[in-house]
Amino acid sequence: AQSVTQLGSHVSVSEGALVLLRCNYSSSVPPYLFWYVQYPNQGLQLLLKYTTGATLVKGINGFEAEFKKSETSFHLTKPSAHMSDAAEYFCAVSPRRGGGSYIPTFGRGTSLIVHP
Amino acid sequence: DTGVSQDPRHKITKRGQNVTFRCDPISEHNRLYWYRQTLGQGPEFLTYFQNEAQLEKSRLLSDRFSAERPKGSFSTLEIQRTEQGDSAMYLCASSLDLQPQHFGDGTRLSIL
């Protein structure tokens, strides 16, 4: 079974400060990993994904994440927060099942608060 | 690409009533997924279709829930005899094969 733990239900930063949202996963084999963002009353939007290859993944809106197998982590970062980054962020993991259902398991989410 | 569309956006109903939600996926996507999201939680998988075939159902999908995708295009999710615990956001997503899923904006269900 796979699971995702997002450390911190809320993260508060000042505009222009570094954003760090933590995600640790549990899986018997290295899975596919994702970060999604959700704005109020909207669905989820994919920020970035890791499937294979380079462990540092760049996504949209200046976000990036690094897959660290030894730490079973996939933390999301952004060098400089913007007010528009305030949203709920979800880390997700899905198994590497060839031809399988590719159903992701989501973490509980981290609410990013950006102060002016 | 007009995105995944869900209707209605909000539904308020009395306990015990039946409700039906509709999802229109991105046209070329063959996979369609339903999730439920409650406040402070991430989406929880309910069921998914590949074309018109329903291939997987979660244990969360009780016998009061039924989903269809009759022609492999739009899908409906019906909840019969609604209960207070059914109050949630119901999200639909679609994908082309194993590509990442695109989500709709959801249907928020409130049970009075």
Tab-separated table of C-alpha atoms in Angstrom:
chain	number	residue	atom	x	y	z
A	1	ALA	CA	0.000	0.000	0.000
A	2	GLN	CA	1.129	3.534	-0.651
A	3	SER	CA	0.597	6.635	1.442
A	4	VAL	CA	1.511	10.301	1.507
A	5	THR	CA	2.252	12.518	4.494
A	6	GLN	CA	2.278	16.269	4.139
A	7	LEU	CA	3.947	17.896	7.121
A	8	GLY	CA	2.095	20.963	8.268
A	9	SER	CA	-1.528	21.641	7.424
A	10	HIS	CA	-0.705	25.363	7.133
A	11	VAL	CA	2.439	27.152	6.027
A	12	SER	CA	2.692	30.922	6.316
A	13	VAL	CA	5.315	32.980	4.467
A	14	SER	CA	5.888	36.598	3.581
A	15	GLU	CA	5.699	37.733	0.003
A	16	GLY	CA	9.117	37.271	-1.571
A	17	ALA	CA	10.209	34.603	0.907
A	18	LEU	CA	11.124	31.005	0.133
A	19	VAL	CA	8.262	28.524	-0.030
A	20	LEU	CA	8.891	24.988	1.221
A	21	LEU	CA	6.061	22.460	1.393
A	22	ARG	CA	7.011	19.029	2.662
A	23	CYS	CA	5.867	15.666	1.351
A	24	ASN	CA	6.989	12.198	2.361
A	25	TYR	CA	5.673	9.034	0.802
A	26	SER	CA	5.548	5.378	1.645
A	27	SER	CA	5.737	2.870	-1.171
A	28	SER	CA	7.348	-0.504	-1.716
A	29	VAL	CA	8.917	0.713	-4.954
A	30	PRO	CA	9.637	4.254	-6.152
A	31	PRO	CA	6.289	5.562	-7.353
A	32	TYR	CA	5.182	8.342	-9.605
A	33	LEU	CA	4.926	11.591	-7.627
A	34	PHE	CA	2.843	14.710	-8.193
A	35	TRP	CA	2.083	18.095	-6.752
A	36	TYR	CA	-1.286	19.702	-7.402
A	37	VAL	CA	-2.615	23.140	-6.463
A	38	GLN	CA	-6.243	23.908	-5.644
A	39	TYR	CA	-7.722	27.397	-5.456
A	40	PRO	CA	-10.971	27.972	-3.563
A	41	ASN	CA	-13.997	26.344	-5.174
A	42	GLN	CA	-11.933	24.957	-8.013
A	43	GLY	CA	-10.553	21.602	-9.028
A	44	LEU	CA	-6.936	20.536	-8.808
A	45	GLN	CA	-4.319	21.748	-11.247
A	46	LEU	CA	-1.136	19.809	-11.871
A	47	LEU	CA	1.987	21.752	-10.851
A	48	LEU	CA	4.605	19.143	-11.658
A	49	LYS	CA	5.267	15.415	-11.761
A	50	TYR	CA	8.140	13.002	-11.333
A	51	THR	CA	8.100	9.750	-13.250
A	52	THR	CA	11.678	8.940	-14.117
A	53	GLY	CA	14.975	10.588	-14.981
A	54	ALA	CA	16.156	13.841	-13.430
A	55	THR	CA	15.239	14.029	-9.778
A	56	LEU	CA	14.813	17.812	-9.784
A	57	VAL	CA	11.544	18.562	-11.513
A	58	LYS	CA	10.468	22.013	-12.635
A	59	GLY	CA	6.817	22.882	-12.867
A	60	ILE	CA	4.552	25.785	-13.594
A	61	ASN	CA	4.465	29.117	-11.764
A	62	GLY	CA	8.125	28.859	-10.709
A	63	PHE	CA	7.677	25.778	-8.511
A	64	GLU	CA	10.058	22.857	-8.417
A	65	ALA	CA	10.398	19.642	-6.439
A	66	GLU	CA	13.196	17.187	-5.808
A	67	PHE	CA	12.723	13.444	-5.545
A	68	LYS	CA	14.992	12.017	-2.831
A	69	LYS	CA	14.719	8.252	-2.754
A	70	SER	CA	16.872	7.857	0.356
A	71	GLU	CA	14.582	10.192	2.281
A	72	THR	CA	11.356	9.085	0.535
A	73	SER	CA	10.591	12.751	0.065
A	74	PHE	CA	9.298	15.016	-2.680
A	75	HIS	CA	9.313	18.517	-1.195
A	76	LEU	CA	7.937	21.450	-3.177
A	77	THR	CA	9.821	24.751	-3.286
A	78	LYS	CA	9.611	28.185	-4.812
A	79	PRO	CA	12.364	30.779	-4.320
A	80	SER	CA	10.067	33.772	-3.939
A	81	ALA	CA	6.433	33.631	-2.868
A	82	HIS	CA	3.798	35.716	-4.594
A	83	MET	CA	0.409	36.655	-3.222
A	84	SER	CA	-1.209	34.637	-6.002
A	85	ASP	CA	0.457	31.465	-4.684
A	86	ALA	CA	-1.933	31.386	-1.725
A	87	ALA	CA	-3.850	28.126	-2.196
A	88	GLU	CA	-4.103	24.507	-1.057
A	89	TYR	CA	-1.320	22.213	-2.234
A	90	PHE	CA	-1.608	18.460	-2.507
A	91	CYS	CA	1.116	15.891	-2.883
A	92	ALA	CA	0.091	12.635	-4.544
A	93	VAL	CA	1.665	9.257	-5.272
A	94	SER	CA	0.646	6.565	-7.730
A	95	PRO	CA	2.074	3.117	-8.324
A	96	ARG	CA	4.199	2.167	-11.265
A	97	ARG	CA	1.781	-0.464	-12.485
A	98	GLY	CA	2.296	-1.184	-16.110
A	99	GLY	CA	-1.082	-1.002	-17.785
A	100	GLY	CA	-2.665	-0.451	-14.387
A	101	SER	CA	-5.201	2.004	-13.184
A	102	TYR	CA	-2.711	4.719	-12.223
A	103	ILE	CA	-4.910	5.821	-9.314
A	104	PRO	CA	-3.126	8.419	-7.184
A	105	THR	CA	-3.311	8.646	-3.410
A	106	PHE	CA	-3.439	12.217	-2.186
A	107	GLY	CA	-2.080	13.757	0.967
A	108	ARG	CA	-4.300	15.840	3.233
A	109	GLY	CA	-3.034	19.062	1.761
A	110	THR	CA	-1.081	22.076	2.962
A	111	SER	CA	-2.642	25.496	2.936
A	112	LEU	CA	-0.118	28.132	1.845
A	113	ILE	CA	-0.735	31.581	3.304
A	114	VAL	CA	1.203	34.505	1.859
A	115	HIS	CA	1.476	37.726	3.839
A	116	PRO	CA	2.155	41.071	2.159
B	1	ASP	CA	-9.454	21.807	-25.128
B	2	THR	CA	-12.306	23.190	-23.050
B	3	GLY	CA	-11.328	21.334	-19.896
B	4	VAL	CA	-13.341	19.009	-17.704
B	5	SER	CA	-16.835	20.312	-17.058
B	6	GLN	CA	-19.042	19.384	-14.112
B	7	ASP	CA	-22.696	20.144	-13.557
B	8	PRO	CA	-24.166	21.369	-11.329
B	9	ARG	CA	-21.534	23.337	-9.409
B	10	HIS	CA	-23.625	23.272	-6.280
B	11	LYS	CA	-26.418	20.999	-5.138
B	12	ILE	CA	-28.466	21.366	-1.971
B	13	THR	CA	-30.890	18.610	-1.140
B	14	LYS	CA	-32.735	17.076	1.746
B	15	ARG	CA	-31.594	13.888	3.378
B	16	GLY	CA	-33.086	10.858	1.703
B	17	GLN	CA	-33.335	12.414	-1.747
B	18	ASN	CA	-31.508	11.140	-4.800
B	19	VAL	CA	-29.012	13.315	-6.648
B	20	THR	CA	-27.205	12.954	-9.947
B	21	PHE	CA	-24.072	14.752	-11.103
B	22	ARG	CA	-22.692	14.982	-14.598
B	23	CYS	CA	-19.114	15.152	-15.831
B	24	ASP	CA	-17.985	15.963	-19.356
B	25	PRO	CA	-14.314	15.042	-19.789
B	26	ILE	CA	-11.821	16.462	-22.232
B	27	SER	CA	-12.989	15.045	-25.539
B	28	GLU	CA	-9.984	12.901	-26.458
B	29	HIS	CA	-9.512	11.471	-22.955
B	30	ASN	CA	-10.383	7.798	-22.590
B	31	ARG	CA	-10.158	7.610	-18.800
B	32	LEU	CA	-12.564	9.245	-16.382
B	33	TYR	CA	-12.297	9.309	-12.604
B	34	TRP	CA	-14.583	10.307	-9.734
B	35	TYR	CA	-13.274	11.527	-6.392
B	36	ARG	CA	-14.820	12.793	-3.195
B	37	GLN	CA	-13.198	15.573	-1.190
B	38	THR	CA	-14.262	16.631	2.279
B	39	LEU	CA	-13.116	19.748	4.100
B	40	GLY	CA	-9.468	19.629	5.059
B	41	GLN	CA	-8.791	16.437	3.139
B	42	GLY	CA	-7.316	15.488	-0.162
B	43	PRO	CA	-9.435	13.857	-2.876
B	44	GLU	CA	-10.419	10.242	-2.210
B	45	PHE	CA	-10.804	7.924	-5.167
B	46	LEU	CA	-14.293	6.568	-5.824
B	47	THR	CA	-14.250	4.921	-9.241
B	48	TYR	CA	-12.802	5.100	-12.722
B	49	PHE	CA	-13.734	4.245	-16.293
B	50	GLN	CA	-11.701	3.378	-19.307
B	51	ASN	CA	-13.956	4.259	-22.198
B	52	GLU	CA	-17.374	2.901	-21.162
B	53	ALA	CA	-16.047	0.162	-18.863
B	54	GLN	CA	-16.008	0.772	-15.113
B	55	LEU	CA	-12.719	-0.861	-14.164
B	56	GLU	CA	-12.232	-0.077	-10.504
B	57	LYS	CA	-14.378	0.939	-7.556
B	58	SER	CA	-13.287	2.013	-4.108
B	59	ARG	CA	-14.721	0.543	-0.943
B	60	LEU	CA	-15.927	4.103	-0.323
B	61	LEU	CA	-18.449	3.573	-3.103
B	62	SER	CA	-21.352	2.097	-1.169
B	63	ASP	CA	-24.317	0.460	-2.866
B	64	ARG	CA	-26.126	3.820	-2.730
B	65	PHE	CA	-23.628	5.170	-5.253
B	66	SER	CA	-23.668	4.303	-8.918
B	67	ALA	CA	-21.680	5.685	-11.810
B	68	GLU	CA	-22.104	5.276	-15.526
B	69	ARG	CA	-20.326	6.273	-18.696
B	70	PRO	CA	-22.670	4.834	-21.309
B	71	LYS	CA	-20.987	5.934	-24.514
B	72	GLY	CA	-17.492	6.430	-23.255
B	73	SER	CA	-17.926	10.195	-23.213
B	74	PHE	CA	-19.763	11.952	-20.354
B	75	SER	CA	-20.345	10.259	-17.024
B	76	THR	CA	-22.957	10.491	-14.298
B	77	LEU	CA	-22.629	9.805	-10.592
B	78	GLU	CA	-25.864	9.102	-8.731
B	79	ILE	CA	-26.304	8.971	-4.985
B	80	GLN	CA	-29.508	7.401	-3.745
B	81	ARG	CA	-31.091	8.057	-0.351
B	82	THR	CA	-28.557	10.740	0.532
B	83	GLU	CA	-27.174	10.933	4.054
B	84	GLN	CA	-25.521	13.741	5.996
B	85	GLY	CA	-22.151	12.090	5.502
B	86	ASP	CA	-22.476	12.439	1.746
B	87	SER	CA	-21.900	16.189	2.002
B	88	ALA	CA	-18.677	16.811	0.137
B	89	MET	CA	-17.139	18.098	-3.049
B	90	TYR	CA	-17.368	15.539	-5.846
B	91	LEU	CA	-14.551	15.909	-8.333
B	92	CYS	CA	-14.300	14.446	-11.787
B	93	ALA	CA	-11.023	14.057	-13.654
B	94	SER	CA	-10.040	12.707	-17.040
B	95	SER	CA	-6.849	11.577	-18.687
B	96	LEU	CA	-5.496	10.119	-21.879
B	97	ASP	CA	-4.265	6.668	-20.914
B	98	LEU	CA	-1.704	6.996	-18.102
B	99	GLN	CA	-1.077	10.714	-18.502
B	100	PRO	CA	-1.746	12.943	-15.467
B	101	GLN	CA	-5.352	13.706	-14.734
B	102	HIS	CA	-7.123	16.956	-15.494
B	103	PHE	CA	-9.712	17.914	-12.902
B	104	GLY	CA	-13.030	19.679	-13.165
B	105	ASP	CA	-14.098	22.340	-10.672
B	106	GLY	CA	-16.306	19.882	-8.817
B	107	THR	CA	-19.890	19.666	-7.593
B	108	ARG	CA	-20.408	20.714	-4.003
B	109	LEU	CA	-23.157	18.670	-2.366
B	110	SER	CA	-24.857	19.898	0.783
B	111	ILE	CA	-27.344	17.681	2.605
B	112	LEU	CA	-29.891	19.480	4.771
